[in-house]
Tab-separated table of C-alpha atoms and ligand atoms in Angstrom:
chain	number	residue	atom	x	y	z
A	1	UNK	CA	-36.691	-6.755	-26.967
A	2	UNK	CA	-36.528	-7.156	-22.946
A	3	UNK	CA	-34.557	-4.738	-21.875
A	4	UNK	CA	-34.808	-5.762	-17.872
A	5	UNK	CA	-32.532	-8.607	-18.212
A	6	UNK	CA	-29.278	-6.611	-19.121
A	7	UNK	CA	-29.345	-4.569	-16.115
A	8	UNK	CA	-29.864	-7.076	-13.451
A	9	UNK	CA	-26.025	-7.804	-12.781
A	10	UNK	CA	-25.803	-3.983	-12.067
A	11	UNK	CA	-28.008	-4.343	-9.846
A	12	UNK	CA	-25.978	-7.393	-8.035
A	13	UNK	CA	-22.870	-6.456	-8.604
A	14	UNK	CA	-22.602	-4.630	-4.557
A	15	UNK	CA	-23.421	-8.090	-3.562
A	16	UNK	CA	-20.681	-10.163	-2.827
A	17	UNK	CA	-23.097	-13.202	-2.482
A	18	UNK	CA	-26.374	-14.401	-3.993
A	19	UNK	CA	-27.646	-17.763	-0.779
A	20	UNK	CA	-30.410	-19.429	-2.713
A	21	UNK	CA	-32.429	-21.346	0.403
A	22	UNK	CA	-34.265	-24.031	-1.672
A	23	UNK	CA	-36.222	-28.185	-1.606
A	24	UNK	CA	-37.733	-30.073	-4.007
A	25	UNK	CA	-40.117	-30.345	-1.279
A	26	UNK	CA	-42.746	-27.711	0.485
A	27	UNK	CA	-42.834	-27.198	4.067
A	28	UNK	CA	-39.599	-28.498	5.331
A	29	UNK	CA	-38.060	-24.767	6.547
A	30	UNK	CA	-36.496	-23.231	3.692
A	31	UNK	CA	-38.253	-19.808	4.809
A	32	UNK	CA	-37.711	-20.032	8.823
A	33	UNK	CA	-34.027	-21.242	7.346
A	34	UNK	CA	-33.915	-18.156	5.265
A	35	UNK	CA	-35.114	-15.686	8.135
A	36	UNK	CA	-32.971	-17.345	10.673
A	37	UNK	CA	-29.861	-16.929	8.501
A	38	UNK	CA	-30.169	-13.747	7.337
A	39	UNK	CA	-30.356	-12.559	11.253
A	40	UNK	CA	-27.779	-14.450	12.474
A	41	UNK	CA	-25.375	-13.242	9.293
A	42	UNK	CA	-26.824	-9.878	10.410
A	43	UNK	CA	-25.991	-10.249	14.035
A	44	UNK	CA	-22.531	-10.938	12.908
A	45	UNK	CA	-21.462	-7.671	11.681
A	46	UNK	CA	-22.444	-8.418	7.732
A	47	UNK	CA	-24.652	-6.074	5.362
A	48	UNK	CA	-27.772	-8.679	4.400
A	49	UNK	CA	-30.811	-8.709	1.927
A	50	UNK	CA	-33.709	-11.148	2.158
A	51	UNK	CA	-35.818	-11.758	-0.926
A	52	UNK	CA	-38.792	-13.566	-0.494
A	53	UNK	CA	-39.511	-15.048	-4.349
A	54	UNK	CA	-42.295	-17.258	-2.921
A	55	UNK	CA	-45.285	-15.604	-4.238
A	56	UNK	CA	-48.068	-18.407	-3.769
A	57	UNK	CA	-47.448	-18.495	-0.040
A	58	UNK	CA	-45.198	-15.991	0.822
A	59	UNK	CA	-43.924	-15.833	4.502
A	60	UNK	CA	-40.563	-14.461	5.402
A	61	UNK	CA	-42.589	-11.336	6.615
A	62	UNK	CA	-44.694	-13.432	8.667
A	63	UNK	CA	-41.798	-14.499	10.264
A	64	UNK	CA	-39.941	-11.457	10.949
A	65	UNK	CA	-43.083	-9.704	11.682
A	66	UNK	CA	-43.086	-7.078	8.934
A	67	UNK	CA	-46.042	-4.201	9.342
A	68	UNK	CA	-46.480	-0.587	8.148
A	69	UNK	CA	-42.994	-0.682	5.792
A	70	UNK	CA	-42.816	0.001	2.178
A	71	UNK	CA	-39.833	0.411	0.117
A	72	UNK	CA	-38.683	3.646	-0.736
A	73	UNK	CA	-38.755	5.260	-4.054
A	74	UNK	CA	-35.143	6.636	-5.595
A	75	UNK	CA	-34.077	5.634	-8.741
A	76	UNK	CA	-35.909	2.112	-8.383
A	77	UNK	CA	-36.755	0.892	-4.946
A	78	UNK	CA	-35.049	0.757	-1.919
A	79	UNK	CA	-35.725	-2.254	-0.059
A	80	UNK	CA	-37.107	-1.317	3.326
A	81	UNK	CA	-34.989	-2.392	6.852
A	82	UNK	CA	-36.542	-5.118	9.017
A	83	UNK	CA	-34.192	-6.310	12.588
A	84	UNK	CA	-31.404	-4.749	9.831
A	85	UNK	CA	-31.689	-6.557	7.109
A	86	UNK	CA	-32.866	-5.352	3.964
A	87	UNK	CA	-36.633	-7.139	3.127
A	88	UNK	CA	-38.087	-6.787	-0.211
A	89	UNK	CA	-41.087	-9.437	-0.945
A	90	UNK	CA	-44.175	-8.991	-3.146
A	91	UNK	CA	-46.632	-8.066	-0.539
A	92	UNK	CA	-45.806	-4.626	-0.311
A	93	UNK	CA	-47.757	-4.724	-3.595
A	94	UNK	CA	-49.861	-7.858	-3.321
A	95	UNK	CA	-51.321	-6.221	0.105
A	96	UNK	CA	-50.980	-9.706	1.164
A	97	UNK	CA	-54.104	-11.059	-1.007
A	98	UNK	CA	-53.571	-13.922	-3.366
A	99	UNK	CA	-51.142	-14.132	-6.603
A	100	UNK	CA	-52.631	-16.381	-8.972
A	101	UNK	CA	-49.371	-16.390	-11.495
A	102	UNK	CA	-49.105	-18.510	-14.458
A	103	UNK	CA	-45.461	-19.391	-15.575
A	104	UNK	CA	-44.270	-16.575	-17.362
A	105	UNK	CA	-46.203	-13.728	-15.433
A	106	UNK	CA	-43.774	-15.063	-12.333
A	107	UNK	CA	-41.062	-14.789	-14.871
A	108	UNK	CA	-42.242	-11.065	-15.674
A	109	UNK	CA	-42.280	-11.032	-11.536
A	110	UNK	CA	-39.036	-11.887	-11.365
A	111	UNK	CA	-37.702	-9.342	-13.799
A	112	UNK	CA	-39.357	-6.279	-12.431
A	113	UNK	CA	-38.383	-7.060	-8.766
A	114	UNK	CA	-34.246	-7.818	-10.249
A	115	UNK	CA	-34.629	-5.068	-12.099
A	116	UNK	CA	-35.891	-1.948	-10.010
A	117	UNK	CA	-34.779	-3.176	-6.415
A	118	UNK	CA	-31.493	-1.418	-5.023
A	119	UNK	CA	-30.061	-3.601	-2.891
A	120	UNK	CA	-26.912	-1.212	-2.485
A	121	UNK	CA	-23.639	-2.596	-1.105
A	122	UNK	CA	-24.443	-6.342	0.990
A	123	UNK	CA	-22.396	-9.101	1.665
A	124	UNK	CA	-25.257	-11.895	1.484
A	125	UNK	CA	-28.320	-11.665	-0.829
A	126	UNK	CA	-30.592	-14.306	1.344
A	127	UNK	CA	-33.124	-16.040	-1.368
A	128	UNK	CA	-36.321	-17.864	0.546
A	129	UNK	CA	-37.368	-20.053	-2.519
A	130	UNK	CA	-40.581	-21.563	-3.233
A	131	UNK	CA	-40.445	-25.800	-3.278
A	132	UNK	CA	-39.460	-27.433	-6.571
A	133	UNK	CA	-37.884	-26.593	-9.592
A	134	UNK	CA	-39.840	-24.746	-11.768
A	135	UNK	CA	-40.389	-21.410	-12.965
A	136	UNK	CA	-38.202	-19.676	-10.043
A	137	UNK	CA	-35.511	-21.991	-9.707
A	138	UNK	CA	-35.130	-21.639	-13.692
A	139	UNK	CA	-35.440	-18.247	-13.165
A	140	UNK	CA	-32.893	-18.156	-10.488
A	141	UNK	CA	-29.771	-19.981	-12.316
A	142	UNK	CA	-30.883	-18.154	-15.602
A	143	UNK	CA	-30.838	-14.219	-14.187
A	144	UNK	CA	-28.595	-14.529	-10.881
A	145	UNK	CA	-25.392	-16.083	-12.017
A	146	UNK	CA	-23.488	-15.486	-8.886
A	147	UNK	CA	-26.535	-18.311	-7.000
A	148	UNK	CA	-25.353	-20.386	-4.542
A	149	UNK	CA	-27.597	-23.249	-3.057
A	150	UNK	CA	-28.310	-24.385	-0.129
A	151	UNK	CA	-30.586	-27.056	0.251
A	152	UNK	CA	-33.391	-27.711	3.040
A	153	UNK	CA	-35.070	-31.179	3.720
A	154	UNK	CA	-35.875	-33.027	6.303
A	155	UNK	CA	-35.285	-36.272	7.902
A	156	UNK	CA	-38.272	-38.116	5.690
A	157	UNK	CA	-37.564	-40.525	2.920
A	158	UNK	CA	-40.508	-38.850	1.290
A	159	UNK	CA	-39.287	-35.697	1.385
A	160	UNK	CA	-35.419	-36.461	0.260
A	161	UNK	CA	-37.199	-38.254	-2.695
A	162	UNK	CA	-37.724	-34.796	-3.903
A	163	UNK	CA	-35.330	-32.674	-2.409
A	164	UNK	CA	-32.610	-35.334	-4.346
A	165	UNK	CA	-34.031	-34.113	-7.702
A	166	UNK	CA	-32.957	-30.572	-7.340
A	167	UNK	CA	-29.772	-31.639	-5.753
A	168	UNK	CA	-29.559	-33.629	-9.157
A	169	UNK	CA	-30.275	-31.017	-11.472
A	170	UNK	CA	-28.168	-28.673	-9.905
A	171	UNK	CA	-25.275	-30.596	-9.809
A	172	UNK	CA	-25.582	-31.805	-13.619
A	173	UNK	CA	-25.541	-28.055	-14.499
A	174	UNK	CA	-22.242	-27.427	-11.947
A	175	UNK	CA	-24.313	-24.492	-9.758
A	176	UNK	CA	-22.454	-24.003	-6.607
A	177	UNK	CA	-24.251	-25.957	-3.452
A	178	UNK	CA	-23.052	-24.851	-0.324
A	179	UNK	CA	-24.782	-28.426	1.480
A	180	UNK	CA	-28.267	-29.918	2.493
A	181	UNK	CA	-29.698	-28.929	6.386
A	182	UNK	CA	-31.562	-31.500	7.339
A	183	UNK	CA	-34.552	-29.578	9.756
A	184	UNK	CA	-37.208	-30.869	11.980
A	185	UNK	CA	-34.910	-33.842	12.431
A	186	UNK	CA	-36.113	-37.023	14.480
A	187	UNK	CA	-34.545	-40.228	15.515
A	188	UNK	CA	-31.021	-40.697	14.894
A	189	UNK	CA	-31.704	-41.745	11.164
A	190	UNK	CA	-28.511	-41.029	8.942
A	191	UNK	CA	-30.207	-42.014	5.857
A	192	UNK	CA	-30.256	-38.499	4.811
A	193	UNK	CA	-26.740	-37.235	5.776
A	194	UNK	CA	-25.448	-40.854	3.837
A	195	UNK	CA	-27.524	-40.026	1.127
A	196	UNK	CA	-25.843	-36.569	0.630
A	197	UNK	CA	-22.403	-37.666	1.026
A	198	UNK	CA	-22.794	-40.310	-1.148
A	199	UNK	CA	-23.754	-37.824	-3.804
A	200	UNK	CA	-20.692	-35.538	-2.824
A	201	UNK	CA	-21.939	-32.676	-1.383
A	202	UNK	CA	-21.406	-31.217	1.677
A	203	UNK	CA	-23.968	-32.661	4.901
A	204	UNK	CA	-24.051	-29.443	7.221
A	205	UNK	CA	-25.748	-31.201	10.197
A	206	UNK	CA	-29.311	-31.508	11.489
A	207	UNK	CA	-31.478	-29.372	13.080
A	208	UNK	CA	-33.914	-30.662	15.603
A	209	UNK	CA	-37.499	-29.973	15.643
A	210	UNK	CA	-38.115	-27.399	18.176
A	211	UNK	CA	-41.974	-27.416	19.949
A	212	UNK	CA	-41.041	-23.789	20.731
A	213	UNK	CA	-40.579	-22.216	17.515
A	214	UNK	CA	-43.876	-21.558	16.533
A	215	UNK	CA	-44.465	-18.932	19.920
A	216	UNK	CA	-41.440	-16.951	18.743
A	217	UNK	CA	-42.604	-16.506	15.059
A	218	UNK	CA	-43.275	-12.264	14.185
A	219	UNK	CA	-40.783	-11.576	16.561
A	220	UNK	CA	-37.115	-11.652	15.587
A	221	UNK	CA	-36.022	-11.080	19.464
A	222	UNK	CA	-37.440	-13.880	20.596
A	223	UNK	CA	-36.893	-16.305	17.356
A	224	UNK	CA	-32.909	-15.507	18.040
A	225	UNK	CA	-32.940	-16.665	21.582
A	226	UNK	CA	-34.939	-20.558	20.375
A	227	UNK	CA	-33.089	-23.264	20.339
A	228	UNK	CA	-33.399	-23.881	16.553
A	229	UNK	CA	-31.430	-20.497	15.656
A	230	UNK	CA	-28.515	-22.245	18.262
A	231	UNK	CA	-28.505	-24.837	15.986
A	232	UNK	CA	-28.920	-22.809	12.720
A	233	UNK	CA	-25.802	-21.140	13.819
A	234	UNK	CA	-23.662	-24.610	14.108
A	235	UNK	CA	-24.825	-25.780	10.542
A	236	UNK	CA	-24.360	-22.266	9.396
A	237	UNK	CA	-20.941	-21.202	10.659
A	238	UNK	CA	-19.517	-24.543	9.214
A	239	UNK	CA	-19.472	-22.424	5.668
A	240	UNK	CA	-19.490	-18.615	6.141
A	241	UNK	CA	-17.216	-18.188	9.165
B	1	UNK	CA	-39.177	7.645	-9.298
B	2	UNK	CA	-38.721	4.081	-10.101
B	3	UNK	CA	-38.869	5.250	-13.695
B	4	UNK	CA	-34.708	5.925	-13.550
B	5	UNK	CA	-35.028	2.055	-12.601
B	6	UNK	CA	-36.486	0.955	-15.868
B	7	UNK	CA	-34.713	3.699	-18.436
B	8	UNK	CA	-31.231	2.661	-17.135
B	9	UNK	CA	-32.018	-0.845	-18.619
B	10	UNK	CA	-33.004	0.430	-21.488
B	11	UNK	CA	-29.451	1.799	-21.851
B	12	UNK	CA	-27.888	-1.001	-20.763
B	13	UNK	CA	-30.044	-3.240	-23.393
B	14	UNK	CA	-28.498	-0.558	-26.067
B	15	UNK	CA	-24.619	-1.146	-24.944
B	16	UNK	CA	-25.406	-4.580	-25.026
B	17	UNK	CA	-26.951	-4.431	-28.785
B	18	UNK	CA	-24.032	-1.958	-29.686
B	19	UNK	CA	-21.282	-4.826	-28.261
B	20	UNK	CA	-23.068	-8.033	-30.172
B	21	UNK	CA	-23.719	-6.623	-33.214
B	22	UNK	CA	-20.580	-4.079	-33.317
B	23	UNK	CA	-21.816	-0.899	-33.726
B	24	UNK	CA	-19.971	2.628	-32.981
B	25	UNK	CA	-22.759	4.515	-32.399
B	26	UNK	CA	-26.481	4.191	-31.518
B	27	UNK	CA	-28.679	6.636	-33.443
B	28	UNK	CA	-32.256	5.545	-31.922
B	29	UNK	CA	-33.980	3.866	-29.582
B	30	UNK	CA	-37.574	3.166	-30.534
B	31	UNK	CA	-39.187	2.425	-27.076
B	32	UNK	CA	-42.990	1.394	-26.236
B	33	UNK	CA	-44.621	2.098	-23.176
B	34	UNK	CA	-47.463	-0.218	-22.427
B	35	UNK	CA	-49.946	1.469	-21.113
B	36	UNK	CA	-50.910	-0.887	-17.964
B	37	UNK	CA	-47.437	0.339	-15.959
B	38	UNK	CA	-48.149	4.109	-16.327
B	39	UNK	CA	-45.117	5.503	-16.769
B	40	UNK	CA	-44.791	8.965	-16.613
B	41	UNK	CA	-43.867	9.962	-20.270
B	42	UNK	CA	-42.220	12.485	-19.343
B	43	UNK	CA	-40.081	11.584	-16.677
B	44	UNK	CA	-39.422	8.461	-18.508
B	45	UNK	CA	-37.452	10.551	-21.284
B	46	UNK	CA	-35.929	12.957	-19.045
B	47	UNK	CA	-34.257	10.218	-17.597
B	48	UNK	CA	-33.304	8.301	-20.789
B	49	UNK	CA	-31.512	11.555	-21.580
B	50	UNK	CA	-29.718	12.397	-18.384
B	51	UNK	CA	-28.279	8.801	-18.386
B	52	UNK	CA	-27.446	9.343	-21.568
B	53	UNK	CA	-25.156	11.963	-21.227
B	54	UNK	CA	-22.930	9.233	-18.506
B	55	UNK	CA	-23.207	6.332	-20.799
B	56	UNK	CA	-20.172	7.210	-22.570
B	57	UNK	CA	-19.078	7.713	-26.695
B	58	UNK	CA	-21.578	5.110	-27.896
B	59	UNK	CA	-24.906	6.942	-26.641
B	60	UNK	CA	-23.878	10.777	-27.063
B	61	UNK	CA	-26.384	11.652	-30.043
B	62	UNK	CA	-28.919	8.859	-29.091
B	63	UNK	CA	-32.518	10.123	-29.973
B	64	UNK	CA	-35.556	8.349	-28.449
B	65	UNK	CA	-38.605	7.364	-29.889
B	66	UNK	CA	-41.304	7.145	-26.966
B	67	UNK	CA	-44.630	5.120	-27.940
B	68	UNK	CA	-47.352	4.560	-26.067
B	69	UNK	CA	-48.734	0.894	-26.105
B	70	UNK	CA	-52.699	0.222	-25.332
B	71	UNK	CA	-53.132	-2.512	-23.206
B	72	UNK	CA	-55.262	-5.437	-23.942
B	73	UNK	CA	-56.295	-7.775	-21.220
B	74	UNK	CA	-58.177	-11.231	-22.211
B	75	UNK	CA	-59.473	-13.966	-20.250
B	76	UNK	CA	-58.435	-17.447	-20.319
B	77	UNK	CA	-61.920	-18.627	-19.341
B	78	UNK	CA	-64.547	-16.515	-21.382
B	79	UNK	CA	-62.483	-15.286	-24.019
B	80	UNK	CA	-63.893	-11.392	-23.390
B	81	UNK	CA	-61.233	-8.663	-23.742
B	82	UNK	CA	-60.901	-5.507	-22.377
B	83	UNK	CA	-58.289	-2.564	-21.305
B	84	UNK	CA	-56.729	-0.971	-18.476
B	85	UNK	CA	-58.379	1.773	-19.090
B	86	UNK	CA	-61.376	0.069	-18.290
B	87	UNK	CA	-59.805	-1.883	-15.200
B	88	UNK	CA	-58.905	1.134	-13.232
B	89	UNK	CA	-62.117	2.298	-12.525
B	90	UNK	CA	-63.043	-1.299	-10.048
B	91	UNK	CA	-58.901	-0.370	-8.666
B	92	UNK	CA	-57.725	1.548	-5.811
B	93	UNK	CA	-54.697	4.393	-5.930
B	94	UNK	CA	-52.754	2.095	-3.789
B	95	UNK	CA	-54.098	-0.843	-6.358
B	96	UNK	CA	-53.034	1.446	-8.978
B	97	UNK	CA	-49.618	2.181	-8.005
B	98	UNK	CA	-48.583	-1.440	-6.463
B	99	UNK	CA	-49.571	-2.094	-10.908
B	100	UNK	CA	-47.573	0.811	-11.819
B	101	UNK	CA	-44.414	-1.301	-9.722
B	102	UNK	CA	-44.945	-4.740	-11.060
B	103	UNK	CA	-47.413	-5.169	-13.719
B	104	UNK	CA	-48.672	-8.767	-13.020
B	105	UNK	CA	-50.024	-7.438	-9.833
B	106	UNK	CA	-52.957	-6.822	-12.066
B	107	UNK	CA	-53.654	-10.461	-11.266
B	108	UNK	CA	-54.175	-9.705	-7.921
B	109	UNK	CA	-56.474	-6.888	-7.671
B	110	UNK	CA	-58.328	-7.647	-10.709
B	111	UNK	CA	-61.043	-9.696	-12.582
B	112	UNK	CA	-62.441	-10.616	-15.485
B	113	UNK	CA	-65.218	-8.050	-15.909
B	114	UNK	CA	-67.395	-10.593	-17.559
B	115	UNK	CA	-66.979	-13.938	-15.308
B	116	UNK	CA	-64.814	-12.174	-12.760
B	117	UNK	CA	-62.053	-14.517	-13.280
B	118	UNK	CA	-58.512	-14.154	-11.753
B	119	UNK	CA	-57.084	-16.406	-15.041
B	120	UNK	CA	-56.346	-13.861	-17.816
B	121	UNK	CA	-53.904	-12.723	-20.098
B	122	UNK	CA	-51.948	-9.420	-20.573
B	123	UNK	CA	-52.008	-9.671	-24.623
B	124	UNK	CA	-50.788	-6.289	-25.015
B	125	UNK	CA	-49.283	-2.788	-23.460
B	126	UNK	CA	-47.728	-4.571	-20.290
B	127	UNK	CA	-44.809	-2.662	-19.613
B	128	UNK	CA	-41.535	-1.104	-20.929
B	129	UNK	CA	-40.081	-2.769	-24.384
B	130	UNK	CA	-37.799	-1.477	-26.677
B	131	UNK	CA	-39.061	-1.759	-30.336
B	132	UNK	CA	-35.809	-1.062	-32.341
B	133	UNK	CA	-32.735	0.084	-31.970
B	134	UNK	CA	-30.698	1.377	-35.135
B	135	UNK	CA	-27.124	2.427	-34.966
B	136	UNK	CA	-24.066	2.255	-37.463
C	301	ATP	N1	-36.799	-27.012	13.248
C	301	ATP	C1	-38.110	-26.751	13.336
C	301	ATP	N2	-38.792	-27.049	14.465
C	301	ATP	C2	-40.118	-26.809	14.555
C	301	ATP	N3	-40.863	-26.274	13.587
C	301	ATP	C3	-40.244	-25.957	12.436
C	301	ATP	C4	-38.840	-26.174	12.242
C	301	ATP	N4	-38.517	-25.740	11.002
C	301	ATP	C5	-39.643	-25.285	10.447
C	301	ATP	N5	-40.698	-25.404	11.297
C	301	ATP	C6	-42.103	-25.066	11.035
C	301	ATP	O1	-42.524	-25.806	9.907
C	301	ATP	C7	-43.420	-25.065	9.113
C	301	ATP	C8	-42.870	-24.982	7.694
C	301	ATP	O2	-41.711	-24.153	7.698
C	301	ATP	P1	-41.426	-23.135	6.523
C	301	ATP	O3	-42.626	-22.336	6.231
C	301	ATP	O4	-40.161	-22.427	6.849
C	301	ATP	O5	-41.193	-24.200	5.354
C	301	ATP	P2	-40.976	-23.888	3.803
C	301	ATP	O6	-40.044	-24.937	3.322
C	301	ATP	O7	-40.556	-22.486	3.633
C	301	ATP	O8	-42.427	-24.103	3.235
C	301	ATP	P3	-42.938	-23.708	1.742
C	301	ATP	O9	-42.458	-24.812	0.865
C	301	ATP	O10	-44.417	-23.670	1.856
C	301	ATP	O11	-42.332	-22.397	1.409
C	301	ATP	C9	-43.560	-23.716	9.780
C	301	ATP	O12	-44.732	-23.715	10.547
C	301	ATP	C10	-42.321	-23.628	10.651
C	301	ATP	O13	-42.557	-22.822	11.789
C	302	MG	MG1	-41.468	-20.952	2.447
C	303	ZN	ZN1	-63.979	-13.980	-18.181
């Protein structure tokens, strides 16, 4: 018998809410999404986790610039603080090398992390997802029943083409989804924005793509002040303030 | 510490069983410990029994059964087998311990001793199960 599964609400239930950032599609911004939110939430006076479940290419503490933390041992583990939020990702045990997980070792993953991490008392439980919807995302909806989603592509047709499958899915099984952000945005396009409406779900706006981002990445100072967070924060405040 | 972590589930897993299958009492837990997370016997059972004592009516006269598990590792590619026992000589402390937290990491700082492949199985002695629980 699995024993780790029964505990995991516990271990949620000081978090008044579980944001899932997740695609059908890699490399559209889900994790610069995730680490953007989570300081701007942060910057507004709220208690915040971050959970990197990407474990092929993890990079949320690439982007805040994570070095020399671990978590701390009491009764499970307590995440460690990055720029105030609470981090917890795999590398602190990975030492950054590769994870070569099959399907239900990342389910095993999964467990262990839900099961021994002490998030404490938080208002938002940021998720940075990996693309698609396997393993995790099942994982997700099956462990964390208080997910909500919020859904990252960008402006490409090629892109929505997957992104629209997990915005399928999720709505046939009634999860809550908070919208879609449409990043690196070009051209004035509103195929995507008609797209989403048309489905019934909220459009949060568009984020442009910002030539500048890349310089402020390891560095939350200087990621707050680009001119993607100031648009972040638009999309953003539209559904938490 | 992260023992308390795991040992509170097991609890929880108990109340659970106690709820669906309407029992009054739980008389014993029959838990195995596989060997590749290296819990600390010890600690491990002190645990189970101070969170015992705050888990109300239903766990007061609990008794637990601790077994150890060997583990047994086998590749996907060659087919050889072999234990953790075995694997942590080619593994670091820190290698050790990041195991001890999540015991997939295994994946990461190990091979196949044989081809040195990445893709293998953990057949046996992962982590923390619970074998049987019997109440009335
Ligand atoms: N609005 C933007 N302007 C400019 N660059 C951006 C923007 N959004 C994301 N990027 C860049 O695009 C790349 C992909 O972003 P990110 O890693 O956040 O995507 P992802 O969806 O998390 O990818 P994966 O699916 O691999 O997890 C990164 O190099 C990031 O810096
Ligand atoms: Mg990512
Ligand atoms: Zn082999």
């Amino acid at each position: 018998m699995e024993p780790r599964i029964s505990i995991i609400n516990k271990r949620l239930q000081n978090v008044k809410r579980v944001v899932v950032v997740a695609s059908g599609k890699g490399g559209v911004g889900k994790s610069l999404l995730s680490s953007g939110l989570a300081l701007h939430l942060e910057k507004k006076g709220c208690r915040v986790g971050l959970l990197d479940l990407d474990f092929y290419g993890p990079s949320s503490h690439i982007i805040l610039g994570v070095h020399d933390v671990f978590p701390q041992e009491d009764k499970g583990l307590i995440p460690p603080r990055v720029s105030g939020i609470s981090f917890m990702s795999l590398v602190f045990f990975t030492h950054d090398k590769p994870a070569p997980f099959r399907g239900g070792d990342i389910t095993n993953v999964i467990l262990e992390l839900l099961a021994i991490t002490q998030w404490g008392s938080l208002d938002f439980l940021i998720i940075d997802m990996p693309p698609g919807i396997g393993d995790e995302t099942l994982d997700v909806l099956r462990f964390i029943k208080k997910s909500e989603f919020l859904v990252v592509t960008t402006s490409s047709k090629v892109a929505y083409g997957a992104v629209e499958k997990l915005l399928v899915i999720l709505k046939e099984q009634k999860i809550p989804l908070l919208g879609v952000v449409e990043n690196m945005k070009q051209g004035s396009s509103s195929f995507v924005e008609t797209e989403v409406v048309g489905r019934d779900i909220r459009y949060l706006g568009g984020i442009l793509f910002d030539p500048h981002l890349e310089d402020a990445i390891g560095n939350t100072d200087s990621l707050s002040k680009t001119t993607f967070m100031k648009e972040l924060v638009v999309c953003f405040d539209r559904i938490f303030f | 510490m992260h023992e308390w972590a795991l040992a509170e589930s097991i609890l929880s897993a108990a109340q659970e069983t106690a709820e669906k299958e309407h029992l009054k009492t739980i008389n014993e837990i029959t838990i195995l410990l596989g060997e590749l997370q290296q819990i600390e016997h010890d600690i491990f059972e002190f645990a189970l029994k101070e969170l015992a004592k705050t888990e109300g009516k239903k766990l007061k006269h609990v008794k637990f059964h601790i077994k150890q598990e060997k583990s047994m590792l086998q590749c996907t590619r060659c087919e050889h087998t072999w234990s953790f026992d075995e694997m942590k000589k080619t593994l670091g402390i820190d290698e050790a311990e990041a195991i001890h937290f999540i015991p997939e990491i295994a994946f990461v700082h190990a091979r196949c001793p044989k081809c040195s492949s990445p893709d293998f199985d953990i057949i046996k002695g992962r982590g923390v199960s619970i074998s049987s629980i019997k109440g009335s």
